[in-house]
């Protein structure tokens, strides 16, 4: 990047700031919030206060949770309103690890709604839930303060409703490609890189994310490379200049070398999304676009009296809610040209 990157924002060039997300450092802030609330309600009776944050190690899964909290501070997707401090940046780029965990992070809010329903039942319908959940909820809710409010003087039912609305709002935020866009980046000269990108396209769609475009980095685009772009139709594809990493990047040169096609792809993300699910009420069929998979990898289930479809592929499960006029039992399914077509009886 041409500058030393720390765990706080560092300006590397005009209009370009960077920061490194270090989970061991990011753990301290949420722990301090929990301690302050616990000191007021005395839920742990001093046990939490004795925890030294600097002594805590990073457990599996903490990286993703802390990354979300860091992005929330920059993007403020917990709130419906944005103040001037959150408008400091035009674009926030999250350079993530290519893992299944990142895909699950993209679809976490949609999945969380199902878990929340079960947790709420446990809290309201079991003896231990009725005993422990009010205090535990106050601790978590007041630490997060999702709407800038506290739990003081409010009923548990109000807090549950707030949490449900918050999850719904975040889910809508992540589903809006003008606010949250994912891109595939590959080496078009390496078949394994291209195959991996196709696979991530399908897995991200399954996870509920939007792939808004694909980029291939190469020094000199050839006809072979252009053939790779055809594999990603109808998605937009553009080439990026290859930037050597053995010396600091020249950002002015890099920006000037971008093609107009690449610039348009990055700017207009809301116009680049291909619908992953479509309903045909006349034929009573559901078409799911599932690139990167073959027929043997896809499993179809149906629960809840025919109101939903459950699609399993790429170690991801996706629930498709059927419109009221199309609800019924599955009559058949076929896989044609990257599309799973399900017929409803």
XYZ file of C-alpha atoms in Angstrom:
345
model
C 0.000 0.000 0.000
C 3.017 2.281 0.189
C 2.617 3.118 3.872
C 2.681 1.452 7.266
C -0.807 0.215 8.155
C -1.960 0.029 11.762
C -5.226 -0.748 13.537
C -6.413 2.855 13.179
C -7.119 4.830 10.012
C -3.928 5.857 8.192
C -3.936 8.216 5.209
C -1.797 6.637 2.479
C -2.592 9.104 -0.289
C -5.098 11.776 -1.189
C -8.597 10.344 -0.747
C -7.203 6.964 0.351
C -7.084 5.764 3.958
C -6.374 2.250 5.179
C -6.539 0.265 8.381
C -5.756 -3.276 9.462
C -8.427 -5.187 11.367
C -6.694 -6.914 14.275
C -9.114 -8.997 16.323
C -6.941 -9.028 19.446
C -7.228 -5.225 19.569
C -10.886 -5.053 18.549
C -11.944 -7.398 21.366
C -11.273 -4.718 23.961
C -14.011 -2.235 23.002
C -17.049 -4.589 23.197
C -15.672 -6.040 26.435
C -15.435 -2.557 27.956
C -19.044 -1.864 26.956
C -20.210 -5.078 28.607
C -18.316 -4.197 31.775
C -19.919 -0.751 32.019
C -23.444 -2.147 31.652
C -22.714 -5.037 34.018
C -21.540 -2.564 36.651
C -25.040 -1.008 36.538
C -27.209 -4.134 36.552
C -24.774 -6.407 38.456
C -25.632 -9.493 36.416
C -22.272 -11.265 36.841
C -21.717 -9.913 40.389
C -18.248 -8.608 39.591
C -16.992 -11.613 37.610
C -16.959 -9.731 34.299
C -15.129 -6.788 35.845
C -12.271 -9.113 36.798
C -11.714 -10.166 33.169
C -8.585 -8.574 31.699
C -9.154 -8.008 27.996
C -5.470 -7.983 27.123
C -5.188 -11.561 28.422
C -7.899 -12.938 26.151
C -6.864 -14.939 23.106
C -8.728 -14.987 19.799
C -11.077 -17.938 19.358
C -12.366 -19.297 16.014
C -15.228 -17.149 14.742
C -14.174 -14.007 16.602
C -12.490 -12.535 13.519
C -15.770 -12.356 11.600
C -17.755 -10.909 14.509
C -15.157 -8.231 15.209
C -14.899 -7.393 11.497
C -18.647 -6.742 11.408
C -18.366 -4.445 14.428
C -15.507 -2.547 12.753
C -17.475 -2.167 9.514
C -20.509 -1.021 11.487
C -18.495 1.872 12.914
C -17.600 2.979 9.367
C -20.914 2.249 7.621
C -23.506 2.510 10.417
C -25.828 -0.149 8.973
C -27.422 -0.578 12.431
C -29.200 2.738 12.029
C -31.663 4.169 9.521
C -29.996 7.576 9.684
C -26.454 8.646 8.962
C -24.691 11.567 10.542
C -21.757 13.511 9.156
C -19.125 11.358 10.859
C -20.314 8.306 8.916
C -20.162 10.128 5.580
C -16.426 10.603 5.718
C -15.862 7.945 3.043
C -17.501 7.511 -0.352
C -16.546 3.825 -0.522
C -15.321 1.304 2.039
C -13.442 -1.688 0.583
C -13.293 -4.804 2.753
C -10.448 -7.017 1.520
C -11.571 -10.282 3.098
C -10.226 -13.813 3.225
C -11.748 -16.149 0.647
C -13.305 -18.630 3.049
C -16.685 -20.223 3.728
C -16.810 -18.158 6.915
C -16.954 -14.921 4.910
C -19.861 -16.301 2.882
C -21.693 -17.159 6.084
C -20.994 -13.668 7.343
C -22.697 -12.209 4.242
C -25.844 -14.226 4.903
C -25.682 -14.073 8.701
C -28.571 -11.662 9.266
C -31.030 -13.725 7.236
C -30.031 -16.887 9.115
C -30.075 -15.057 12.434
C -33.805 -14.418 12.092
C -34.472 -18.152 12.255
C -32.229 -18.594 15.279
C -33.794 -15.589 16.976
C -37.219 -17.183 16.714
C -36.009 -20.289 18.551
C -34.086 -18.297 21.178
C -37.176 -16.190 21.843
C -39.245 -19.356 22.377
C -36.649 -20.654 24.855
C -36.660 -17.330 26.713
C -40.448 -17.125 26.939
C -41.517 -20.764 27.281
C -38.945 -22.344 29.613
C -38.374 -21.788 33.321
C -34.646 -21.073 32.959
C -35.364 -18.724 30.042
C -37.918 -16.684 31.987
C -35.448 -16.480 34.881
C -32.235 -15.593 33.072
C -33.209 -13.945 29.776
C -34.382 -10.504 31.068
C -31.038 -9.696 32.697
C -28.972 -11.237 29.907
C -30.940 -9.301 27.320
C -30.448 -6.040 29.164
C -26.699 -6.680 29.305
C -26.431 -7.336 25.563
C -28.943 -4.705 24.452
C -27.495 -1.864 26.537
C -23.966 -2.777 25.438
C -24.881 -2.621 21.750
C -27.472 0.204 21.899
C -28.576 -0.520 18.320
C -30.881 2.511 18.118
C -29.077 4.695 20.608
C -31.592 3.611 23.277
C -31.293 1.675 26.506
C -33.547 -1.013 27.968
C -34.503 1.103 30.992
C -38.251 1.107 31.609
C -39.000 -1.115 28.603
C -40.665 -4.520 28.442
C -38.874 -7.612 27.150
C -41.361 -7.837 24.279
C -40.313 -4.351 23.137
C -36.653 -5.346 23.179
C -37.366 -8.507 21.159
C -39.231 -6.401 18.592
C -36.325 -3.952 18.402
C -33.884 -6.798 17.773
C -36.111 -8.327 15.093
C -36.446 -4.971 13.338
C -32.701 -4.410 13.571
C -31.937 -7.772 11.956
C -34.490 -7.060 9.229
C -32.942 -3.634 8.579
C -29.413 -5.061 8.346
C -30.647 -7.843 6.070
C -32.157 -5.263 3.694
C -28.941 -3.226 3.849
C -26.781 -6.208 2.833
C -29.219 -7.131 0.047
C -28.976 -3.665 -1.543
C -26.152 -3.764 -4.150
C -25.853 0.026 -4.089
C -24.739 -0.270 -0.447
C -23.042 -3.674 -0.293
C -21.467 -5.105 -3.434
C -19.239 -8.164 -3.858
C -16.749 -8.635 -6.689
C -14.857 -11.639 -8.000
C -11.169 -11.181 -8.795
C -9.159 -13.805 -10.669
C -6.170 -14.505 -12.876
C -7.758 -15.286 -16.275
C -4.594 -17.096 -17.331
C -4.972 -19.777 -14.627
C -7.835 -22.235 -14.997
C -7.904 -23.021 -11.274
C -8.371 -19.313 -10.484
C -11.253 -19.079 -12.972
C -12.905 -22.243 -11.592
C -12.578 -20.934 -8.051
C -14.211 -17.636 -9.050
C -17.131 -19.478 -10.667
C -17.536 -21.520 -7.504
C -17.529 -18.426 -5.281
C -20.123 -16.843 -7.554
C -22.533 -19.687 -6.857
C -21.690 -19.924 -3.156
C -22.137 -16.181 -2.627
C -25.519 -16.305 -4.356
C -26.485 -19.203 -2.088
C -25.365 -17.185 0.948
C -27.622 -14.298 -0.051
C -24.952 -11.898 -1.331
C -24.821 -9.998 -4.614
C -21.920 -10.494 -6.993
C -21.941 -7.239 -8.976
C -19.072 -7.967 -11.325
C -15.887 -9.892 -12.042
C -12.361 -8.681 -12.693
C -9.426 -10.414 -14.297
C -5.971 -8.989 -13.694
C -3.545 -9.365 -16.564
C -0.819 -7.359 -18.255
C -2.049 -7.915 -21.820
C -5.605 -9.159 -22.384
C -5.742 -11.765 -25.163
C -8.497 -13.594 -27.029
C -8.107 -16.505 -24.582
C -8.680 -14.142 -21.664
C -11.733 -12.680 -23.381
C -13.113 -16.208 -23.662
C -12.981 -16.391 -19.875
C -15.294 -13.385 -19.663
C -17.948 -15.349 -21.582
C -18.054 -17.944 -18.782
C -19.353 -15.262 -16.435
C -22.215 -14.026 -18.598
C -24.633 -12.371 -17.936
C -22.427 -10.769 -15.263
C -20.262 -7.800 -16.254
C -16.554 -8.590 -16.633
C -13.601 -6.241 -16.924
C -9.830 -6.454 -16.922
C -7.571 -4.808 -14.383
C -3.934 -3.825 -14.924
C -1.449 -6.137 -13.229
C 0.298 -4.257 -10.404
C 3.612 -5.739 -9.221
C 3.850 -6.075 -5.432
C 7.619 -5.861 -5.112
C 7.544 -2.061 -4.765
C 5.048 0.503 -3.358
C 2.015 1.112 -5.528
C 1.771 4.268 -7.594
C -1.922 5.060 -7.072
C -2.116 7.812 -9.677
C -0.688 5.479 -12.290
C -3.001 2.667 -11.203
C -6.117 4.833 -11.452
C -5.094 6.240 -14.819
C -4.578 2.730 -16.194
C -8.146 1.638 -15.378
C -10.361 1.199 -18.407
C -13.662 3.051 -18.634
C -15.412 -0.311 -18.463
C -13.733 -1.099 -15.114
C -14.648 2.326 -13.724
C -18.292 1.933 -14.756
C -18.439 -1.524 -13.200
C -17.199 -0.192 -9.868
C -19.431 2.876 -9.865
C -22.804 1.511 -10.939
C -23.191 -1.602 -8.820
C -26.976 -1.364 -8.469
C -27.445 -1.939 -12.218
C -25.192 -4.995 -12.463
C -27.021 -7.638 -10.414
C -28.555 -10.647 -12.104
C -31.700 -11.915 -10.348
C -30.931 -15.172 -8.557
C -34.607 -16.163 -8.036
C -37.585 -15.647 -10.314
C -41.197 -16.817 -9.964
C -43.561 -17.759 -12.781
C -47.087 -17.760 -11.366
C -48.597 -18.944 -14.684
C -46.399 -22.029 -14.944
C -46.163 -22.315 -11.140
C -42.397 -22.645 -11.328
C -39.430 -21.191 -9.457
C -36.126 -20.621 -11.278
C -32.941 -20.346 -9.220
C -29.738 -19.187 -10.896
C -26.946 -21.378 -9.456
C -23.626 -20.833 -11.284
C -20.591 -22.870 -10.316
C -22.565 -25.982 -9.354
C -23.541 -29.157 -11.135
C -26.734 -31.134 -10.628
C -25.195 -33.697 -8.243
C -24.249 -30.976 -5.722
C -27.731 -29.518 -5.329
C -30.271 -30.863 -2.838
C -33.869 -29.698 -2.585
C -36.037 -29.986 0.542
C -39.423 -28.686 1.556
C -40.807 -27.985 5.022
C -43.523 -25.876 6.661
C -46.448 -27.135 4.614
C -45.200 -26.062 1.212
C -44.651 -22.379 1.960
C -40.861 -22.556 1.534
C -38.119 -24.295 -0.425
C -34.786 -25.213 1.143
C -31.865 -25.346 -1.284
C -28.556 -26.877 -0.194
C -25.416 -26.411 -2.302
C -21.787 -25.454 -1.728
C -22.036 -25.999 2.049
C -24.690 -23.263 2.142
C -28.409 -23.555 2.847
C -30.878 -21.063 1.445
C -34.573 -20.697 2.228
C -36.831 -19.474 -0.594
C -40.240 -18.212 0.562
C -42.929 -18.934 -1.998
C -45.572 -16.309 -2.883
C -49.009 -17.188 -1.423
C -50.426 -17.970 -4.872
C -47.630 -20.473 -5.585
C -47.457 -22.369 -2.319
C -47.765 -26.134 -2.610
C -45.795 -29.355 -2.889
C -42.854 -29.770 -5.252
C -43.952 -31.520 -8.422
C -40.559 -31.801 -10.084
C -37.162 -30.202 -10.591
C -34.568 -30.026 -13.349
C -31.160 -28.371 -13.783
C -30.715 -26.589 -17.121
C -27.933 -24.167 -18.105
C -26.937 -23.200 -14.514
C -30.608 -22.835 -13.517
C -32.558 -25.033 -11.116
C -36.191 -25.009 -12.243
C -38.663 -26.230 -9.615
C -42.296 -26.928 -10.503
C -44.955 -26.562 -7.799
C -48.131 -28.635 -7.781
